[in-house]
mmCIF file of C-alpha atoms in Angstrom:
data_model
loop_
_atom_site.group_PDB
_atom_site.id
_atom_site.type_symbol
_atom_site.label_atom_id
_atom_site.label_comp_id
_atom_site.label_asym_id
_atom_site.label_seq_id
_atom_site.Cartn_x
_atom_site.Cartn_y
_atom_site.Cartn_z
ATOM 1 C CA MET A 237 45.089 265.804 148.073
ATOM 2 C CA THR A 238 43.622 268.944 147.526
ATOM 3 C CA SER A 239 46.462 271.379 147.779
ATOM 4 C CA ILE A 240 45.254 275.209 148.035
ATOM 5 C CA LEU A 241 47.423 278.251 147.726
ATOM 6 C CA LYS A 242 45.141 280.305 149.882
ATOM 7 C CA THR A 243 46.923 283.890 149.367
ATOM 8 C CA LEU A 244 50.081 285.226 148.104
ATOM 9 C CA SER A 245 51.470 288.844 148.842
ATOM 10 C CA ALA A 246 54.489 290.049 147.114
ATOM 11 C CA LEU A 247 55.758 293.314 148.387
ATOM 12 C CA PHE A 248 57.272 295.377 145.415
ATOM 13 C CA SER A 249 60.395 297.565 146.437
ATOM 14 C CA ASP A 250 59.988 301.569 146.021
ATOM 15 C CA SER A 251 63.863 301.912 146.046
ATOM 16 C CA LYS A 252 64.003 301.905 142.586
ATOM 17 C CA SER A 253 62.070 303.023 139.518
ATOM 18 C CA GLU A 254 63.352 299.737 137.514
ATOM 19 C CA ILE A 255 60.146 298.216 137.948
ATOM 20 C CA ASN A 256 58.606 297.926 134.405
ATOM 21 C CA MET A 257 54.431 296.564 133.964
ATOM 22 C CA PRO A 258 54.069 293.458 132.002
ATOM 23 C CA SER A 259 53.566 293.896 128.224
ATOM 24 C CA ALA A 260 50.438 292.950 126.780
ATOM 25 C CA LYS A 261 51.997 291.082 124.076
ATOM 26 C CA PRO A 262 50.799 287.732 123.473
ATOM 27 C CA ALA A 263 52.288 284.823 125.160
ATOM 28 C CA GLU A 264 53.318 283.401 122.039
ATOM 29 C CA GLU A 265 55.704 286.108 121.040
ATOM 30 C CA ASN A 266 57.912 284.866 124.216
ATOM 31 C CA ASN A 267 57.350 281.457 123.582
ATOM 32 C CA MET A 268 55.686 281.082 126.849
ATOM 33 C CA PRO A 269 52.988 278.883 127.568
ATOM 34 C CA SER A 270 49.806 280.661 128.417
ATOM 35 C CA THR A 271 46.492 279.663 130.146
ATOM 36 C CA ASN A 272 44.803 282.911 128.053
ATOM 37 C CA GLN A 273 45.360 281.135 124.902
ATOM 38 C CA GLU A 274 42.176 280.434 123.199
ATOM 39 C CA PRO A 275 41.177 276.905 122.734
ATOM 40 C CA VAL A 276 42.909 274.990 119.805
ATOM 41 C CA SER A 277 39.855 274.603 117.301
ATOM 42 C CA SER A 278 39.399 270.737 115.358
ATOM 43 C CA THR A 279 40.429 272.605 112.373
ATOM 44 C CA ALA A 280 43.939 273.595 113.504
ATOM 45 C CA GLU A 281 46.718 272.872 111.803
ATOM 46 C CA GLU A 282 48.131 269.518 112.037
ATOM 47 C CA PRO A 283 50.777 269.006 113.926
ATOM 48 C CA THR A 284 54.154 268.781 112.047
ATOM 49 C CA ALA A 285 57.835 268.682 112.986
ATOM 50 C CA GLU A 286 58.335 272.088 111.903
ATOM 51 C CA ASN A 287 55.498 273.298 114.736
ATOM 52 C CA PHE A 288 57.440 271.238 117.499
ATOM 53 C CA SER A 289 60.724 272.803 116.511
ATOM 54 C CA GLU A 290 60.970 275.590 119.164
ATOM 55 C CA PRO A 291 60.202 274.431 122.719
ATOM 56 C CA PRO A 292 58.844 276.962 125.047
ATOM 57 C CA ALA A 293 61.345 279.103 126.711
ATOM 58 C CA GLN A 294 62.455 277.847 130.157
ATOM 59 C CA ARG A 295 62.874 280.272 133.011
ATOM 60 C CA ARG A 296 65.450 279.746 135.315
ATOM 61 C CA ILE A 297 64.092 279.127 138.786
ATOM 62 C CA ILE A 298 65.948 281.046 141.619
ATOM 63 C CA GLN A 299 65.519 280.854 145.528
ATOM 64 C CA ALA A 300 64.726 283.623 147.561
ATOM 65 C CA PRO A 301 65.966 283.656 151.236
ATOM 66 C CA VAL A 302 63.329 282.173 153.494
ATOM 67 C CA LEU A 303 62.666 284.031 156.251
ATOM 68 C CA VAL A 304 62.651 282.005 159.602
ATOM 69 C CA GLU A 305 61.298 282.766 162.676
ATOM 70 C CA SER A 306 61.683 278.947 164.239
ATOM 71 C CA LEU A 307 62.301 279.775 167.546
ATOM 72 C CA GLY A 308 59.660 282.304 168.088
ATOM 73 C CA GLU A 309 59.364 284.055 171.151
ATOM 74 C CA GLY A 310 62.297 282.106 172.780
ATOM 75 C CA GLN A 311 64.794 284.105 169.982
ATOM 76 C CA ALA A 312 65.346 287.029 172.411
ATOM 77 C CA SER A 313 65.259 285.174 175.767
ATOM 78 C CA GLU A 314 67.707 285.460 178.075
ATOM 79 C CA LYS A 315 67.565 281.910 178.796
ATOM 80 C CA VAL A 316 68.991 279.350 176.940
ATOM 81 C CA PHE A 317 65.877 278.382 174.557
ATOM 82 C CA ILE A 318 66.286 275.032 172.451
ATOM 83 C CA LYS A 319 63.909 273.696 170.000
ATOM 84 C CA ALA A 320 64.657 270.097 168.404
ATOM 85 C CA GLU A 321 63.267 269.254 164.792
ATOM 86 C CA PRO A 322 63.663 265.508 163.586
ATOM 87 C CA ALA A 323 63.798 265.619 159.614
ATOM 88 C CA GLU A 324 60.905 264.108 158.105
ATOM 89 C CA ASN A 325 62.329 260.533 157.252
ATOM 90 C CA GLY A 326 63.881 260.590 160.608
ATOM 91 C CA ASP A 327 67.531 260.472 159.655
ATOM 92 C CA GLN A 328 68.807 263.447 161.680
ATOM 93 C CA CYS A 329 67.581 266.120 164.184
ATOM 94 C CA LYS A 330 68.001 269.863 164.037
ATOM 95 C CA LEU A 331 68.703 271.552 167.542
ATOM 96 C CA MET A 332 68.088 275.275 166.927
ATOM 97 C CA VAL A 333 69.680 277.153 169.849
ATOM 98 C CA ASN A 334 68.664 281.111 170.625
ATOM 99 C CA ARG A 335 72.606 281.341 171.080
ATOM 100 C CA SER A 336 75.633 281.246 168.605
ATOM 101 C CA LEU A 337 77.444 277.974 168.556
ATOM 102 C CA PHE A 338 79.892 278.557 166.119
ATOM 103 C CA ALA A 339 79.274 281.931 164.676
ATOM 104 C CA GLY A 340 79.600 282.153 160.808
ATOM 105 C CA TYR A 341 81.173 278.751 160.462
ATOM 106 C CA SER A 342 80.512 275.174 160.624
ATOM 107 C CA TRP A 343 82.309 271.866 161.716
ATOM 108 C CA PHE A 344 81.475 268.201 161.262
ATOM 109 C CA PHE A 345 82.431 265.807 163.873
ATOM 110 C CA LYS A 346 82.419 262.512 162.260
ATOM 111 C CA ASP A 347 82.957 260.428 165.439
ATOM 112 C CA PHE A 348 83.749 260.697 169.287
ATOM 113 C CA GLU A 349 87.361 260.688 168.512
ATOM 114 C CA SER A 350 87.235 263.968 166.265
ATOM 115 C CA ALA A 351 85.167 265.514 169.340
ATOM 116 C CA ALA A 352 88.573 265.482 171.222
ATOM 117 C CA GLY A 353 89.019 268.834 172.492
ATOM 118 C CA SER A 354 85.845 270.851 171.911
ATOM 119 C CA PRO A 355 83.644 270.554 175.039
ATOM 120 C CA LEU A 356 80.602 271.031 173.381
ATOM 121 C CA ALA A 357 80.886 267.961 170.833
ATOM 122 C CA GLU A 358 82.472 265.524 173.567
ATOM 123 C CA LYS A 359 79.739 265.892 175.968
ATOM 124 C CA ILE A 360 77.383 265.543 172.948
ATOM 125 C CA PHE A 361 79.290 262.185 172.032
ATOM 126 C CA SER A 362 78.836 261.131 175.523
ATOM 127 C CA SER A 363 75.690 259.853 174.418
ATOM 128 C CA ASP A 364 76.143 256.367 172.863
ATOM 129 C CA LEU A 365 73.423 256.743 170.333
ATOM 130 C CA VAL A 366 75.212 259.623 168.773
ATOM 131 C CA ASP A 367 76.741 259.093 165.518
ATOM 132 C CA THR A 368 77.786 262.350 163.724
ATOM 133 C CA LEU A 369 77.365 265.804 164.716
ATOM 134 C CA LEU A 370 77.336 268.988 162.955
ATOM 135 C CA ILE A 371 77.760 272.354 164.076
ATOM 136 C CA HIS A 372 76.665 275.465 162.177
ATOM 137 C CA ASN A 373 75.959 279.086 163.467
ATOM 138 C CA SER A 374 73.318 278.497 166.235
ATOM 139 C CA THR A 375 71.951 274.897 165.173
ATOM 140 C CA ALA A 376 73.557 271.184 165.968
ATOM 141 C CA ILE A 377 72.624 268.671 163.618
ATOM 142 C CA VAL A 378 72.912 265.256 164.841
ATOM 143 C CA THR A 379 72.595 261.890 163.438
ATOM 144 C CA LYS A 380 72.205 258.869 165.633
ATOM 145 C CA PHE A 381 72.434 254.786 165.946
ATOM 146 C CA GLY A 382 69.052 253.006 166.327
ATOM 147 C CA GLY A 383 65.340 253.721 165.380
ATOM 148 C CA LYS A 384 64.944 256.158 162.877
ATOM 149 C CA MET A 385 61.252 257.444 163.331
ATOM 150 C CA GLN A 386 60.892 261.004 163.907
ATOM 151 C CA GLY A 387 59.308 259.871 167.390
ATOM 152 C CA ASP A 388 62.098 258.100 168.172
ATOM 153 C CA TRP A 389 63.986 261.093 168.418
ATOM 154 C CA LEU A 390 62.009 262.897 171.718
ATOM 155 C CA PRO A 391 64.268 261.338 174.784
ATOM 156 C CA LEU A 392 67.703 261.489 172.710
ATOM 157 C CA ALA A 393 66.631 265.502 172.082
ATOM 158 C CA LYS A 394 65.690 266.180 175.195
ATOM 159 C CA GLU A 395 69.043 264.929 176.862
ATOM 160 C CA LEU A 396 71.253 266.364 174.018
ATOM 161 C CA GLY A 397 69.145 269.576 174.734
ATOM 162 C CA GLN A 398 70.183 269.339 178.643
ATOM 163 C CA ILE A 399 73.606 268.930 177.750
ATOM 164 C CA ILE A 400 73.995 271.887 175.347
ATOM 165 C CA ARG A 401 72.307 274.205 177.992
ATOM 166 C CA GLU A 402 74.459 273.219 180.420
ATOM 167 C CA VAL A 403 77.508 273.606 178.490
ATOM 168 C CA LEU A 404 76.237 277.289 177.230
ATOM 169 C CA GLU A 405 75.610 277.896 180.901
ATOM 170 C CA SER A 406 79.004 276.909 182.140
ATOM 171 C CA GLY A 407 80.788 279.753 180.004
ATOM 172 C CA SER A 408 83.278 277.362 178.762
ATOM 173 C CA PRO A 409 84.387 277.401 175.285
ATOM 174 C CA LEU A 410 82.617 275.399 173.020
ATOM 175 C CA LEU A 411 84.964 274.216 170.228
ATOM 176 C CA SER A 412 88.684 273.319 170.478
ATOM 177 C CA ASP A 413 91.072 276.128 169.647
ATOM 178 C CA ASP A 414 93.013 274.131 167.009
ATOM 179 C CA ILE A 415 89.596 273.909 164.848
ATOM 180 C CA ILE A 416 88.977 278.027 165.353
ATOM 181 C CA LYS A 417 92.784 278.868 164.234
ATOM 182 C CA ASN A 418 93.011 276.504 161.597
ATOM 183 C CA LEU A 419 89.888 277.530 159.682
ATOM 184 C CA PRO A 420 90.766 278.427 155.860
ATOM 185 C CA PRO A 421 89.850 281.424 154.199
ATOM 186 C CA GLU A 422 86.865 280.958 152.097
ATOM 187 C CA GLU A 423 88.675 281.220 148.855
ATOM 188 C CA GLN A 424 91.038 278.292 149.657
ATOM 189 C CA VAL A 425 87.485 276.176 150.716
ATOM 190 C CA ARG A 426 86.123 277.236 147.195
ATOM 191 C CA LYS A 427 89.434 276.158 145.475
ATOM 192 C CA ASP A 428 89.517 272.641 147.155
ATOM 193 C CA ILE A 429 86.087 271.753 146.850
ATOM 194 C CA GLN A 430 85.782 272.843 143.204
ATOM 195 C CA LYS A 431 89.063 270.305 142.537
ATOM 196 C CA VAL A 432 87.216 267.623 143.801
ATOM 197 C CA ILE A 433 84.222 268.378 141.999
ATOM 198 C CA ASP A 434 86.248 268.626 138.786
ATOM 199 C CA THR A 435 88.517 265.745 139.418
ATOM 200 C CA GLU A 436 86.227 263.135 141.263
ATOM 201 C CA VAL A 437 82.994 264.076 141.760
ATOM 202 C CA ASN A 438 81.638 265.255 138.025
ATOM 203 C CA PRO A 439 83.893 262.480 136.339
ATOM 204 C CA GLY A 440 81.749 260.085 138.409
ATOM 205 C CA VAL A 441 78.285 261.543 137.915
ATOM 206 C CA ALA A 442 78.912 262.419 134.335
ATOM 207 C CA ALA A 443 78.305 258.496 133.548
ATOM 208 C CA HIS A 444 74.686 259.202 134.676
ATOM 209 C CA GLY A 445 74.439 262.510 132.644
ATOM 210 C CA GLY A 446 74.813 264.215 136.163
ATOM 211 C CA LYS A 447 76.947 267.283 136.868
ATOM 212 C CA ILE A 448 77.459 268.940 140.159
ATOM 213 C CA VAL A 449 77.813 272.858 140.753
ATOM 214 C CA LEU A 450 79.597 274.695 143.248
ATOM 215 C CA THR A 451 77.287 277.691 143.994
ATOM 216 C CA SER A 452 78.365 279.045 147.088
ATOM 217 C CA VAL A 453 80.928 279.145 149.921
ATOM 218 C CA THR A 454 80.110 280.900 153.043
ATOM 219 C CA GLY A 455 82.945 280.417 155.706
ATOM 220 C CA ASN A 456 83.706 277.055 155.138
ATOM 221 C CA SER A 457 80.008 275.778 154.616
ATOM 222 C CA VAL A 458 79.342 275.002 150.844
ATOM 223 C CA THR A 459 76.206 274.760 148.809
ATOM 224 C CA ILE A 460 76.031 272.889 145.606
ATOM 225 C CA GLN A 461 73.525 272.220 142.656
ATOM 226 C CA MET A 462 72.621 269.012 141.283
ATOM 227 C CA GLY A 463 71.770 269.058 137.444
ATOM 228 C CA GLY A 464 71.535 266.989 134.460
ATOM 229 C CA GLY A 465 70.552 263.527 135.389
ATOM 230 C CA CYS A 466 71.306 264.264 138.932
ATOM 231 C CA GLN A 467 68.197 266.435 138.880
ATOM 232 C CA GLY A 468 65.173 264.921 140.246
ATOM 233 C CA CYS A 469 66.923 261.502 140.447
ATOM 234 C CA SER A 470 65.318 258.815 142.787
ATOM 235 C CA ALA A 471 69.018 258.131 143.938
ATOM 236 C CA ALA A 472 69.928 261.910 144.602
ATOM 237 C CA ASP A 473 69.848 261.882 147.887
ATOM 238 C CA LEU A 474 72.130 258.470 148.181
ATOM 239 C CA THR A 475 74.506 260.431 145.861
ATOM 240 C CA LEU A 476 74.520 263.269 147.895
ATOM 241 C CA LYS A 477 75.218 261.864 151.055
ATOM 242 C CA GLN A 478 77.095 258.968 150.231
ATOM 243 C CA GLY A 479 79.208 259.949 147.533
ATOM 244 C CA ILE A 480 79.477 263.610 147.495
ATOM 245 C CA HIS A 481 79.661 264.286 151.234
ATOM 246 C CA SER A 482 82.375 261.321 151.358
ATOM 247 C CA SER A 483 84.375 262.897 148.850
ATOM 248 C CA PHE A 484 84.331 266.224 149.937
ATOM 249 C CA ARG A 485 85.085 265.553 153.472
ATOM 250 C CA LYS A 486 87.880 262.936 152.600
ATOM 251 C CA ALA A 487 89.795 265.542 150.318
ATOM 252 C CA VAL A 488 88.988 268.445 152.353
ATOM 253 C CA PRO A 489 88.213 267.539 155.931
ATOM 254 C CA TYR A 490 87.722 271.393 157.023
ATOM 255 C CA VAL A 491 84.566 271.579 154.918
ATOM 256 C CA GLY A 492 81.753 271.943 157.602
ATOM 257 C CA ALA A 493 78.147 272.030 156.304
ATOM 258 C CA ILE A 494 77.234 270.953 152.817
ATOM 259 C CA TYR A 495 73.739 271.735 151.837
ATOM 260 C CA ASP A 496 72.196 270.856 148.528
ATOM 261 C CA GLU A 497 69.818 273.837 146.743
ATOM 262 C CA THR A 498 68.592 271.820 143.792
ATOM 263 C CA ASP A 499 64.688 271.945 143.017
ATOM 264 C CA HIS A 500 64.536 268.361 141.936
ATOM 265 C CA ALA A 501 61.142 269.069 139.955
ATOM 266 C CA ALA A 502 61.873 271.901 138.388
ATOM 267 C CA GLY A 503 64.187 271.956 135.152
ATOM 268 C CA MET A 504 64.013 271.317 131.383
ATOM 269 C CA ASN A 505 64.528 267.665 132.012
ATOM 270 C CA PRO A 506 64.278 266.459 135.772
ATOM 271 C CA TYR A 507 64.905 262.931 136.092
ATOM 272 C CA TYR A 508 61.789 262.638 138.297
ATOM 273 C CA SER A 509 59.448 263.839 135.711
ATOM 274 C CA MET B 210 49.863 302.187 138.174
ATOM 275 C CA GLY B 211 47.843 298.895 137.869
ATOM 276 C CA LEU B 212 48.286 295.573 136.131
ATOM 277 C CA ALA B 213 48.399 295.179 132.427
ATOM 278 C CA GLU B 214 47.830 291.514 132.592
ATOM 279 C CA PRO B 215 47.484 288.822 135.346
ATOM 280 C CA VAL B 216 50.663 288.029 137.480
ATOM 281 C CA HIS B 217 51.305 284.462 136.852
ATOM 282 C CA PHE B 218 52.570 281.546 138.981
ATOM 283 C CA THR B 219 53.159 277.762 137.833
ATOM 284 C CA ILE B 220 52.502 274.622 139.814
ATOM 285 C CA ASN B 221 54.352 271.715 138.941
ATOM 286 C CA GLY B 222 55.444 273.973 135.356
ATOM 287 C CA HIS B 223 51.850 274.703 134.651
ATOM 288 C CA LYS B 224 51.461 278.531 134.477
ATOM 289 C CA LEU B 225 48.258 280.358 135.649
ATOM 290 C CA PRO B 226 47.096 283.607 136.670
ATOM 291 C CA PHE B 227 46.147 284.289 140.045
ATOM 292 C CA ASP B 228 42.234 284.439 141.209
ATOM 293 C CA ASP B 229 40.856 287.458 142.843
ATOM 294 C CA PHE B 230 44.250 289.475 142.801
ATOM 295 C CA LYS B 231 44.443 293.102 144.201
ATOM 296 C CA GLY B 232 46.922 295.929 144.328
ATOM 297 C CA GLY B 233 49.578 296.128 141.948
ATOM 298 C CA THR B 234 53.578 295.414 140.821
ATOM 299 C CA GLY B 235 54.518 298.774 140.865
ATOM 300 C CA ALA B 236 57.198 300.527 142.521
ATOM 301 C CA GLY B 237 55.995 300.486 146.386
ATOM 302 C CA GLU B 238 52.825 298.666 145.610
ATOM 303 C CA THR B 239 51.789 295.144 147.242
ATOM 304 C CA PHE B 240 50.147 292.581 145.146
ATOM 305 C CA GLU B 241 47.775 289.941 146.596
ATOM 306 C CA GLY B 242 46.558 286.716 144.951
ATOM 307 C CA GLU B 243 45.320 283.757 145.548
ATOM 308 C CA PHE B 244 44.437 280.279 143.910
ATOM 309 C CA GLU B 245 42.831 277.063 144.727
ATOM 310 C CA ILE B 246 44.634 274.207 143.113
ATOM 311 C CA ARG B 247 42.917 270.503 143.108
ATOM 312 C CA SER B 248 46.509 268.619 142.687
ATOM 313 C CA PHE B 249 49.834 267.897 144.678
ATOM 314 C CA ALA B 250 52.371 270.791 144.449
ATOM 315 C CA HIS B 251 55.796 269.539 143.630
ATOM 316 C CA SER B 252 56.943 273.018 142.571
ATOM 317 C CA LEU B 253 55.389 276.240 143.221
ATOM 318 C CA THR B 254 56.825 279.280 141.573
ATOM 319 C CA LEU B 255 56.065 283.106 140.852
ATOM 320 C CA VAL B 256 56.961 284.157 137.469
ATOM 321 C CA GLY B 257 58.714 287.371 136.615
ATOM 322 C CA PRO B 258 57.245 289.971 134.466
ATOM 323 C CA GLU B 259 57.264 289.142 130.441
ATOM 324 C CA SER B 260 59.571 292.265 130.413
ATOM 325 C CA GLY B 261 61.640 294.480 132.364
ATOM 326 C CA SER B 262 62.311 293.553 135.929
ATOM 327 C CA TRP B 263 60.550 293.303 139.584
ATOM 328 C CA LYS B 264 62.496 293.928 142.683
ATOM 329 C CA ILE B 265 60.560 292.136 145.358
ATOM 330 C CA ARG B 266 61.035 293.303 148.879
ATOM 331 C CA LYS B 267 59.111 290.204 150.641
ATOM 332 C CA ILE B 268 56.897 287.646 149.307
ATOM 333 C CA HIS B 269 54.510 285.933 151.740
ATOM 334 C CA VAL B 270 52.376 282.975 151.384
ATOM 335 C CA ASP B 271 49.619 281.296 153.037
ATOM 336 C CA TYR B 272 49.144 277.665 152.018
ATOM 337 C CA ASP B 273 45.837 275.451 153.049
ATOM 338 C CA CYS B 274 46.753 272.121 152.329
ATOM 339 C CA GLU B 275 44.627 269.007 153.011
ATOM 340 C CA ASN B 276 45.245 267.059 155.641
ATOM 341 C CA THR B 277 47.567 269.636 157.058
ATOM 342 C CA PRO B 278 47.190 272.629 159.519
ATOM 343 C CA PRO B 279 47.437 275.935 157.491
ATOM 344 C CA TYR B 280 50.933 277.297 157.220
ATOM 345 C CA SER B 281 52.500 280.333 155.972
ATOM 346 C CA ALA B 282 56.007 281.027 154.594
ATOM 347 C CA THR B 283 57.834 284.515 154.007
ATOM 348 C CA PHE B 284 60.685 285.014 151.508
ATOM 349 C CA GLY B 285 63.376 287.453 151.484
ATOM 350 C CA GLU B 286 64.153 290.022 148.599
ATOM 351 C CA VAL B 287 64.645 288.862 145.178
ATOM 352 C CA ALA B 288 64.720 290.284 141.374
ATOM 353 C CA LEU B 289 62.642 288.641 138.931
ATOM 354 C CA ASP B 290 63.031 289.587 134.787
ATOM 355 C CA GLU B 291 61.692 288.194 131.792
ATOM 356 C CA THR B 292 63.984 284.968 132.145
ATOM 357 C CA THR B 293 63.442 284.016 135.801
ATOM 358 C CA GLU B 294 60.526 282.661 138.049
ATOM 359 C CA VAL B 295 61.022 282.388 142.026
ATOM 360 C CA ASN B 296 60.195 279.196 144.195
ATOM 361 C CA ILE B 297 57.268 280.295 146.839
ATOM 362 C CA TRP B 298 56.880 276.493 147.672
ATOM 363 C CA GLN B 299 57.627 275.477 151.316
ATOM 364 C CA ASP B 300 57.199 272.144 152.811
ATOM 365 C CA PRO B 301 54.766 271.963 155.848
ATOM 366 C CA PRO B 302 56.929 272.804 158.962
ATOM 367 C CA LEU B 303 58.050 269.805 160.994
ATOM 368 C CA PRO B 304 56.992 268.796 164.141
ATOM 369 C CA THR B 305 59.341 270.497 166.871
ATOM 370 C CA TRP B 306 59.838 270.048 170.785
ATOM 371 C CA ASP B 307 61.013 272.282 173.180
ATOM 372 C CA VAL B 308 63.944 270.231 174.898
#
């Protein structure tokens, strides 16, 4: 496959004068690999252990926020506008709504019983195919029983879109008062999740050289990073969904969305490479 | 203003300068560059300066990959220095339906 990075443009802020031009010093001085280096001649010094004692400096890869314009013109529409986006592997479908469903917070409904008292969730679970439901800001993420191909989602996505639209247009509350009243402060979420990581998750993954780090908490939604042997491991998705999610939800029932921001192809020693 | 040396990116950890670049990395400037890669992209990053720091307001990337319609991604504000690089890879958009 030919992959072409067609164009990149970066707009540099003029709000501060802290921008310095890149220095012209050779890349070797910075221990950085460079494509501008002269080719090594055949008479070059033979490699020795000493030559390789200093690996290239590794930069830390950071993630900039992705500016999403996923709803396009529908975002500002007065009508309820819903887009369904099934995951590539078909294991879940994200329904994006141009209305807030649970502003600033998230809630995970593990089954029909857990939806009791929350009109939106009750109606969504009225479909026998729905397995779990996660509501976060203006999205509803659904997993289902049955076929897991992307195309298998279309009939159910249409049904769920209609349900969400009807509930929103009815003006009734979306979630139960109990959920809203009992949401803990972020600091409590951070403390409780960190405790699960320290006492249960990390001791478990450490056996495989892995490590989980809690990187941020927003409302009751958490973001983690998988490091060490977990980074790039082919079983990382399984570890995340069947191990980490289960541990978090069992010990901290009010945790909502759990995101993984690991770059599984980067780092000094990704398992993947 | 202007560039003392090319702005670099990495593909799968391999560092390269941009082709056909224009603009600059000075305050308020816009830098544009492109590159044709004949390989799978597992990771793609924009490398920070060799010294000092860049405060980037916005990064816009146009991708033209084989077997995929061209698509774009826009990343928000980020600060880079000599120890950092920023991810600029975004998977092609998934199919969506209005429901």
